[in-house]
Structures are given as structure tokens and as C-alpha cells.
């Protein structure tokens, strides 16, 4: 399977810890239906097993590496803390003492940045035709995570691999 990068958002709050530069949020949630896609999508618990140890993950503002890096977890070590718990993938970091770090903190405090997103690719998924005619994609295994990003708008969602998987599932039904 040709690995393509996908981006998904979660409306779970991103926040700062009072009187500090600590930023934390959930990049993804398990067993929660996605929004703003032409199909239903859920990430299954276990989809992240082993992925953090083999991923070089950046914390970026709005997925934009051109603005600078907020934090980094290189194969599980670094200034970006990533934790998989029963809810999903939690991230936390201390915003750097840079213009980008200051911008992020101010915009979280003002409510402009209130959601999180992540960029990833999938190595294993399952497509099912639902009784209402729509499609459901269950992500069973994530191959790699590229970034976790506090974002200005959770409405954005970009995919590049799902159509091929959906087309294969549609052909199998014919």
C-alpha cells in the first residue's frame, strides 16, 4: 500500500496550564466519529500500538513547518510529550520563548486556537457499506504520525488515500 499523508481534526479542547507556557490537548480520539468527511471514520483503540517509537513527530501551528517548530518527539524522546491513553493520543509541550510560541499562547488564551489536528498515514483500514448507503472507514493501524498541531479551525480536513480504499471496497460489493 502506497502510504499517503492524511490530516484529521479533533474538536477536543487544546489549552494552556494556568500561569505557565504548558500547552496540552488530544490530537486524536479513539472510537469517535469524524466530522467534515464524506464518510464516517473512526480510529480504533490499538491503532497507535508501536507507532510513537518509530515516528519523528513535530508540534506545529496549523500544520505549517514554515512558521517554525513548537516542539518535537523524535522516536519517543524530546520536548514534545506524547501519551496514548484510553481516550486517544494526548500531547503536551512547553511553548518555546519565540514569536511563534508567544503567538500560540496568546491565541489559545483568546480562544482563536481551540482545536487540535494530526497528520498521519494508515497501514491498515477497513471499509464497510452502511445500511443508509454511506461508508464507514475503521482505521485499524496507523503507520506513522508526522505532526500534532493546535489549529485555528477544526473545519479543515484533507485526505489523499481514502478514495482508493473506498473504490476497492465498492468494487468488492459489485
PDB file of C-alpha atoms in Angstrom:
ATOM      1  CA  UNK A   1       0.000   0.000   0.000  1.00  0.00           C
ATOM      2  CA  UNK A   2       1.390   3.377  -1.000  1.00  0.00           C
ATOM      3  CA  UNK A   3       1.471   5.464   2.189  1.00  0.00           C
ATOM      4  CA  UNK A   4      -0.163   8.870   1.784  1.00  0.00           C
ATOM      5  CA  UNK A   5      -0.289  11.567   4.432  1.00  0.00           C
ATOM      6  CA  UNK A   6      -3.737  12.421   5.773  1.00  0.00           C
ATOM      7  CA  UNK A   7      -4.833  15.138   8.171  1.00  0.00           C
ATOM      8  CA  UNK A   8      -7.671  14.926  10.694  1.00  0.00           C
ATOM      9  CA  UNK A   9      -9.002  17.280  13.352  1.00  0.00           C
ATOM     10  CA  UNK A  10     -10.490  16.818  16.769  1.00  0.00           C
ATOM     11  CA  UNK A  11     -12.699  19.359  18.466  1.00  0.00           C
ATOM     12  CA  UNK A  12     -11.337  18.264  21.843  1.00  0.00           C
ATOM     13  CA  UNK A  13     -10.033  21.366  23.559  1.00  0.00           C
ATOM     14  CA  UNK A  14      -6.424  22.480  23.412  1.00  0.00           C
ATOM     15  CA  UNK A  15      -5.465  24.533  26.442  1.00  0.00           C
ATOM     16  CA  UNK A  16      -2.668  26.091  28.427  1.00  0.00           C
ATOM     17  CA  UNK A  17      -1.874  25.312  32.026  1.00  0.00           C
ATOM     18  CA  UNK A  18      -2.520  28.399  34.201  1.00  0.00           C
ATOM     19  CA  UNK A  19       0.472  30.702  34.709  1.00  0.00           C
ATOM     20  CA  UNK A  20       2.799  28.599  32.565  1.00  0.00           C
ATOM     21  CA  UNK A  21       3.771  28.039  28.933  1.00  0.00           C
ATOM     22  CA  UNK A  22       2.464  24.457  29.020  1.00  0.00           C
ATOM     23  CA  UNK A  23       0.168  23.530  26.118  1.00  0.00           C
ATOM     24  CA  UNK A  24      -1.808  20.297  26.054  1.00  0.00           C
ATOM     25  CA  UNK A  25      -4.550  18.661  24.075  1.00  0.00           C
ATOM     26  CA  UNK A  26      -5.668  15.499  22.299  1.00  0.00           C
ATOM     27  CA  UNK A  27      -4.513  15.096  18.704  1.00  0.00           C
ATOM     28  CA  UNK A  28      -6.907  12.191  18.137  1.00  0.00           C
ATOM     29  CA  UNK A  29      -9.674  10.369  19.955  1.00  0.00           C
ATOM     30  CA  UNK A  30     -10.474   6.661  19.704  1.00  0.00           C
ATOM     31  CA  UNK A  31     -13.942   5.460  18.655  1.00  0.00           C
ATOM     32  CA  UNK A  32     -15.192   8.993  17.888  1.00  0.00           C
ATOM     33  CA  UNK A  33     -16.835   9.603  14.508  1.00  0.00           C
ATOM     34  CA  UNK A  34     -15.037  12.116  12.333  1.00  0.00           C
ATOM     35  CA  UNK A  35     -16.634  15.340  11.163  1.00  0.00           C
ATOM     36  CA  UNK A  36     -16.427  17.101   7.799  1.00  0.00           C
ATOM     37  CA  UNK A  37     -15.723  13.988   5.721  1.00  0.00           C
ATOM     38  CA  UNK A  38     -17.865  12.454   3.005  1.00  0.00           C
ATOM     39  CA  UNK A  39     -17.888   9.224   5.026  1.00  0.00           C
ATOM     40  CA  UNK A  40     -17.857   8.125   8.661  1.00  0.00           C
ATOM     41  CA  UNK A  41     -14.421   7.405  10.101  1.00  0.00           C
ATOM     42  CA  UNK A  42     -13.276   6.069  13.463  1.00  0.00           C
ATOM     43  CA  UNK A  43      -9.833   5.286  14.804  1.00  0.00           C
ATOM     44  CA  UNK A  44      -9.835   2.047  16.728  1.00  0.00           C
ATOM     45  CA  UNK A  45      -8.066   1.604  20.064  1.00  0.00           C
ATOM     46  CA  UNK A  46      -4.798  -0.161  19.311  1.00  0.00           C
ATOM     47  CA  UNK A  47      -4.292   1.722  16.030  1.00  0.00           C
ATOM     48  CA  UNK A  48      -1.305   3.518  17.575  1.00  0.00           C
ATOM     49  CA  UNK A  49       0.435   0.446  19.012  1.00  0.00           C
ATOM     50  CA  UNK A  50       4.185   0.849  18.385  1.00  0.00           C
ATOM     51  CA  UNK A  51       3.844   3.966  16.230  1.00  0.00           C
ATOM     52  CA  UNK A  52       5.386   6.525  18.602  1.00  0.00           C
ATOM     53  CA  UNK A  53       8.696   4.674  18.821  1.00  0.00           C
ATOM     54  CA  UNK A  54       9.093   4.850  15.031  1.00  0.00           C
ATOM     55  CA  UNK A  55       7.753   8.356  14.358  1.00  0.00           C
ATOM     56  CA  UNK A  56       9.514  11.720  14.293  1.00  0.00           C
ATOM     57  CA  UNK A  57       6.610  13.946  15.365  1.00  0.00           C
ATOM     58  CA  UNK A  58       6.620  17.737  15.241  1.00  0.00           C
ATOM     59  CA  UNK A  59       4.266  20.076  17.095  1.00  0.00           C
ATOM     60  CA  UNK A  60       3.324  22.724  14.539  1.00  0.00           C
ATOM     61  CA  UNK A  61       0.871  25.588  14.457  1.00  0.00           C
ATOM     62  CA  UNK A  62      -1.754  24.805  11.801  1.00  0.00           C
ATOM     63  CA  UNK A  63       0.457  22.049  10.258  1.00  0.00           C
ATOM     64  CA  UNK A  64       2.818  24.728   8.954  1.00  0.00           C
ATOM     65  CA  UNK A  65       6.528  23.844   9.370  1.00  0.00           C
ATOM     66  CA  UNK A  66       7.461  27.053   7.550  1.00  0.00           C
ATOM     67  CA  UNK A  67       6.397  29.050  10.611  1.00  0.00           C
ATOM     68  CA  UNK A  68       8.734  27.097  12.905  1.00  0.00           C
ATOM     69  CA  UNK A  69       8.527  24.160  15.259  1.00  0.00           C
ATOM     70  CA  UNK A  70       6.855  24.339  18.668  1.00  0.00           C
ATOM     71  CA  UNK A  71       8.235  21.004  19.964  1.00  0.00           C
ATOM     72  CA  UNK A  72       9.457  17.633  18.730  1.00  0.00           C
ATOM     73  CA  UNK A  73       9.299  13.978  19.735  1.00  0.00           C
ATOM     74  CA  UNK A  74      11.939  12.057  17.826  1.00  0.00           C
ATOM     75  CA  UNK A  75      11.177   8.361  18.210  1.00  0.00           C
ATOM     76  CA  UNK A  76       9.634   8.935  21.638  1.00  0.00           C
ATOM     77  CA  UNK A  77      12.143  11.421  23.049  1.00  0.00           C
ATOM     78  CA  UNK A  78      12.272  15.212  23.021  1.00  0.00           C
ATOM     79  CA  UNK A  79      10.440  18.369  24.067  1.00  0.00           C
ATOM     80  CA  UNK A  80       7.050  17.046  22.853  1.00  0.00           C
ATOM     81  CA  UNK A  81       5.377  14.594  25.219  1.00  0.00           C
ATOM     82  CA  UNK A  82       3.040  12.086  23.535  1.00  0.00           C
ATOM     83  CA  UNK A  83       0.915   9.716  25.576  1.00  0.00           C
ATOM     84  CA  UNK A  84      -1.574   7.115  24.423  1.00  0.00           C
ATOM     85  CA  UNK A  85      -4.375   6.605  26.938  1.00  0.00           C
ATOM     86  CA  UNK A  86      -7.911   5.199  26.845  1.00  0.00           C
ATOM     87  CA  UNK A  87      -9.219   8.384  25.143  1.00  0.00           C
ATOM     88  CA  UNK A  88      -6.614   8.744  22.399  1.00  0.00           C
ATOM     89  CA  UNK A  89      -3.308  10.495  21.738  1.00  0.00           C
ATOM     90  CA  UNK A  90      -2.569  13.236  24.265  1.00  0.00           C
ATOM     91  CA  UNK A  91       0.196  15.735  23.614  1.00  0.00           C
ATOM     92  CA  UNK A  92       1.865  18.367  25.752  1.00  0.00           C
ATOM     93  CA  UNK A  93       4.825  20.710  25.479  1.00  0.00           C
ATOM     94  CA  UNK A  94       6.154  23.969  26.815  1.00  0.00           C
ATOM     95  CA  UNK A  95       5.663  26.675  24.185  1.00  0.00           C
ATOM     96  CA  UNK A  96       9.082  27.979  23.162  1.00  0.00           C
ATOM     97  CA  UNK A  97      10.149  31.520  24.047  1.00  0.00           C
ATOM     98  CA  UNK A  98       9.811  32.589  20.411  1.00  0.00           C
ATOM     99  CA  UNK A  99       7.388  34.733  18.439  1.00  0.00           C
ATOM    100  CA  UNK A 100       5.576  31.543  17.355  1.00  0.00           C
ATOM    101  CA  UNK A 101       5.330  30.266  20.932  1.00  0.00           C
ATOM    102  CA  UNK A 102       4.020  33.629  22.131  1.00  0.00           C
ATOM    103  CA  UNK A 103       1.501  33.752  19.260  1.00  0.00           C
ATOM    104  CA  UNK A 104       0.214  30.288  20.123  1.00  0.00           C
ATOM    105  CA  UNK A 105      -0.219  31.083  23.820  1.00  0.00           C
ATOM    106  CA  UNK A 106      -1.975  34.371  23.159  1.00  0.00           C
ATOM    107  CA  UNK A 107      -4.340  32.796  20.632  1.00  0.00           C
ATOM    108  CA  UNK A 108      -5.191  29.906  22.960  1.00  0.00           C
ATOM    109  CA  UNK A 109      -5.948  32.368  25.770  1.00  0.00           C
ATOM    110  CA  UNK A 110      -8.130  34.450  23.395  1.00  0.00           C
ATOM    111  CA  UNK A 111      -9.969  31.352  22.103  1.00  0.00           C
ATOM    112  CA  UNK A 112      -8.794  31.608  18.483  1.00  0.00           C
ATOM    113  CA  UNK A 113      -6.878  28.336  18.759  1.00  0.00           C
ATOM    114  CA  UNK A 114      -9.170  25.811  20.403  1.00  0.00           C
ATOM    115  CA  UNK A 115      -8.787  22.547  18.491  1.00  0.00           C
ATOM    116  CA  UNK A 116      -6.130  20.048  17.558  1.00  0.00           C
ATOM    117  CA  UNK A 117      -5.219  18.092  14.465  1.00  0.00           C
ATOM    118  CA  UNK A 118      -2.706  15.478  13.390  1.00  0.00           C
ATOM    119  CA  UNK A 119      -1.050  14.336  10.170  1.00  0.00           C
ATOM    120  CA  UNK A 120      -0.566  10.609   9.635  1.00  0.00           C
ATOM    121  CA  UNK A 121      -0.631   7.703   7.244  1.00  0.00           C
ATOM    122  CA  UNK A 122      -2.520   4.449   7.535  1.00  0.00           C
ATOM    123  CA  UNK A 123      -1.199   0.953   7.043  1.00  0.00           C
ATOM    124  CA  UNK A 124      -4.424  -0.911   7.787  1.00  0.00           C
ATOM    125  CA  UNK A 125      -8.076   0.082   7.485  1.00  0.00           C
ATOM    126  CA  UNK A 126     -11.455  -1.489   6.809  1.00  0.00           C
ATOM    127  CA  UNK A 127     -14.275  -0.075   4.679  1.00  0.00           C
ATOM    128  CA  UNK A 128     -17.910  -1.040   5.234  1.00  0.00           C
ATOM    129  CA  UNK A 129     -21.050  -0.047   3.334  1.00  0.00           C
ATOM    130  CA  UNK A 130     -23.630   1.136   5.875  1.00  0.00           C
ATOM    131  CA  UNK A 131     -27.364   0.411   5.699  1.00  0.00           C
ATOM    132  CA  UNK A 132     -28.063   4.075   4.837  1.00  0.00           C
ATOM    133  CA  UNK A 133     -25.831   3.802   1.741  1.00  0.00           C
ATOM    134  CA  UNK A 134     -22.937   5.708   3.254  1.00  0.00           C
ATOM    135  CA  UNK A 135     -19.486   4.381   4.021  1.00  0.00           C
ATOM    136  CA  UNK A 136     -17.634   3.754   7.267  1.00  0.00           C
ATOM    137  CA  UNK A 137     -13.855   3.578   7.474  1.00  0.00           C
ATOM    138  CA  UNK A 138     -12.285   1.984  10.541  1.00  0.00           C
ATOM    139  CA  UNK A 139      -8.604   2.818  10.934  1.00  0.00           C
ATOM    140  CA  UNK A 140      -7.028  -0.237  12.486  1.00  0.00           C
ATOM    141  CA  UNK A 141      -3.335   0.626  12.236  1.00  0.00           C
ATOM    142  CA  UNK A 142      -1.589   3.976  11.820  1.00  0.00           C
ATOM    143  CA  UNK A 143       1.824   3.569  10.205  1.00  0.00           C
ATOM    144  CA  UNK A 144       3.329   6.939  11.107  1.00  0.00           C
ATOM    145  CA  UNK A 145       2.427  10.247  12.733  1.00  0.00           C
ATOM    146  CA  UNK A 146       4.050  13.329  11.206  1.00  0.00           C
ATOM    147  CA  UNK A 147       2.727  16.133  13.365  1.00  0.00           C
ATOM    148  CA  UNK A 148       0.286  17.185  16.035  1.00  0.00           C
ATOM    149  CA  UNK A 149      -0.992  20.709  15.601  1.00  0.00           C
ATOM    150  CA  UNK A 150      -3.013  23.180  17.580  1.00  0.00           C
ATOM    151  CA  UNK A 151      -5.209  24.705  14.857  1.00  0.00           C
ATOM    152  CA  UNK A 152      -7.299  27.812  14.282  1.00  0.00           C
ATOM    153  CA  UNK A 153     -10.101  25.920  12.563  1.00  0.00           C
ATOM    154  CA  UNK A 154     -11.156  22.322  13.012  1.00  0.00           C
ATOM    155  CA  UNK A 155     -13.298  22.527   9.880  1.00  0.00           C
ATOM    156  CA  UNK A 156     -10.328  21.703   7.660  1.00  0.00           C
ATOM    157  CA  UNK A 157      -9.898  18.052   6.750  1.00  0.00           C
ATOM    158  CA  UNK A 158      -7.750  16.732   3.954  1.00  0.00           C
ATOM    159  CA  UNK A 159      -7.402  13.184   2.753  1.00  0.00           C
ATOM    160  CA  UNK A 160      -5.383  11.675  -0.036  1.00  0.00           C
ATOM    161  CA  UNK A 161      -5.659   7.930   0.413  1.00  0.00           C
ATOM    162  CA  UNK A 162      -9.255   7.208   1.402  1.00  0.00           C
ATOM    163  CA  UNK A 163     -10.730   7.301  -2.101  1.00  0.00           C
ATOM    164  CA  UNK A 164      -8.551   4.417  -3.292  1.00  0.00           C
ATOM    165  CA  UNK A 165      -9.619   2.290  -0.315  1.00  0.00           C
ATOM    166  CA  UNK A 166     -13.251   3.205  -0.845  1.00  0.00           C
ATOM    167  CA  UNK A 167     -13.060   2.392  -4.559  1.00  0.00           C
ATOM    168  CA  UNK A 168     -11.637  -1.059  -3.768  1.00  0.00           C
ATOM    169  CA  UNK A 169     -14.446  -1.716  -1.264  1.00  0.00           C
ATOM    170  CA  UNK A 170     -17.069  -0.582  -3.811  1.00  0.00           C
ATOM    171  CA  UNK A 171     -15.680  -2.960  -6.459  1.00  0.00           C
ATOM    172  CA  UNK A 172     -15.808  -5.866  -3.999  1.00  0.00           C
ATOM    173  CA  UNK A 173     -19.528  -5.215  -3.477  1.00  0.00           C
ATOM    174  CA  UNK A 174     -20.292  -5.411  -7.213  1.00  0.00           C
TER     175      UNK A 174
END
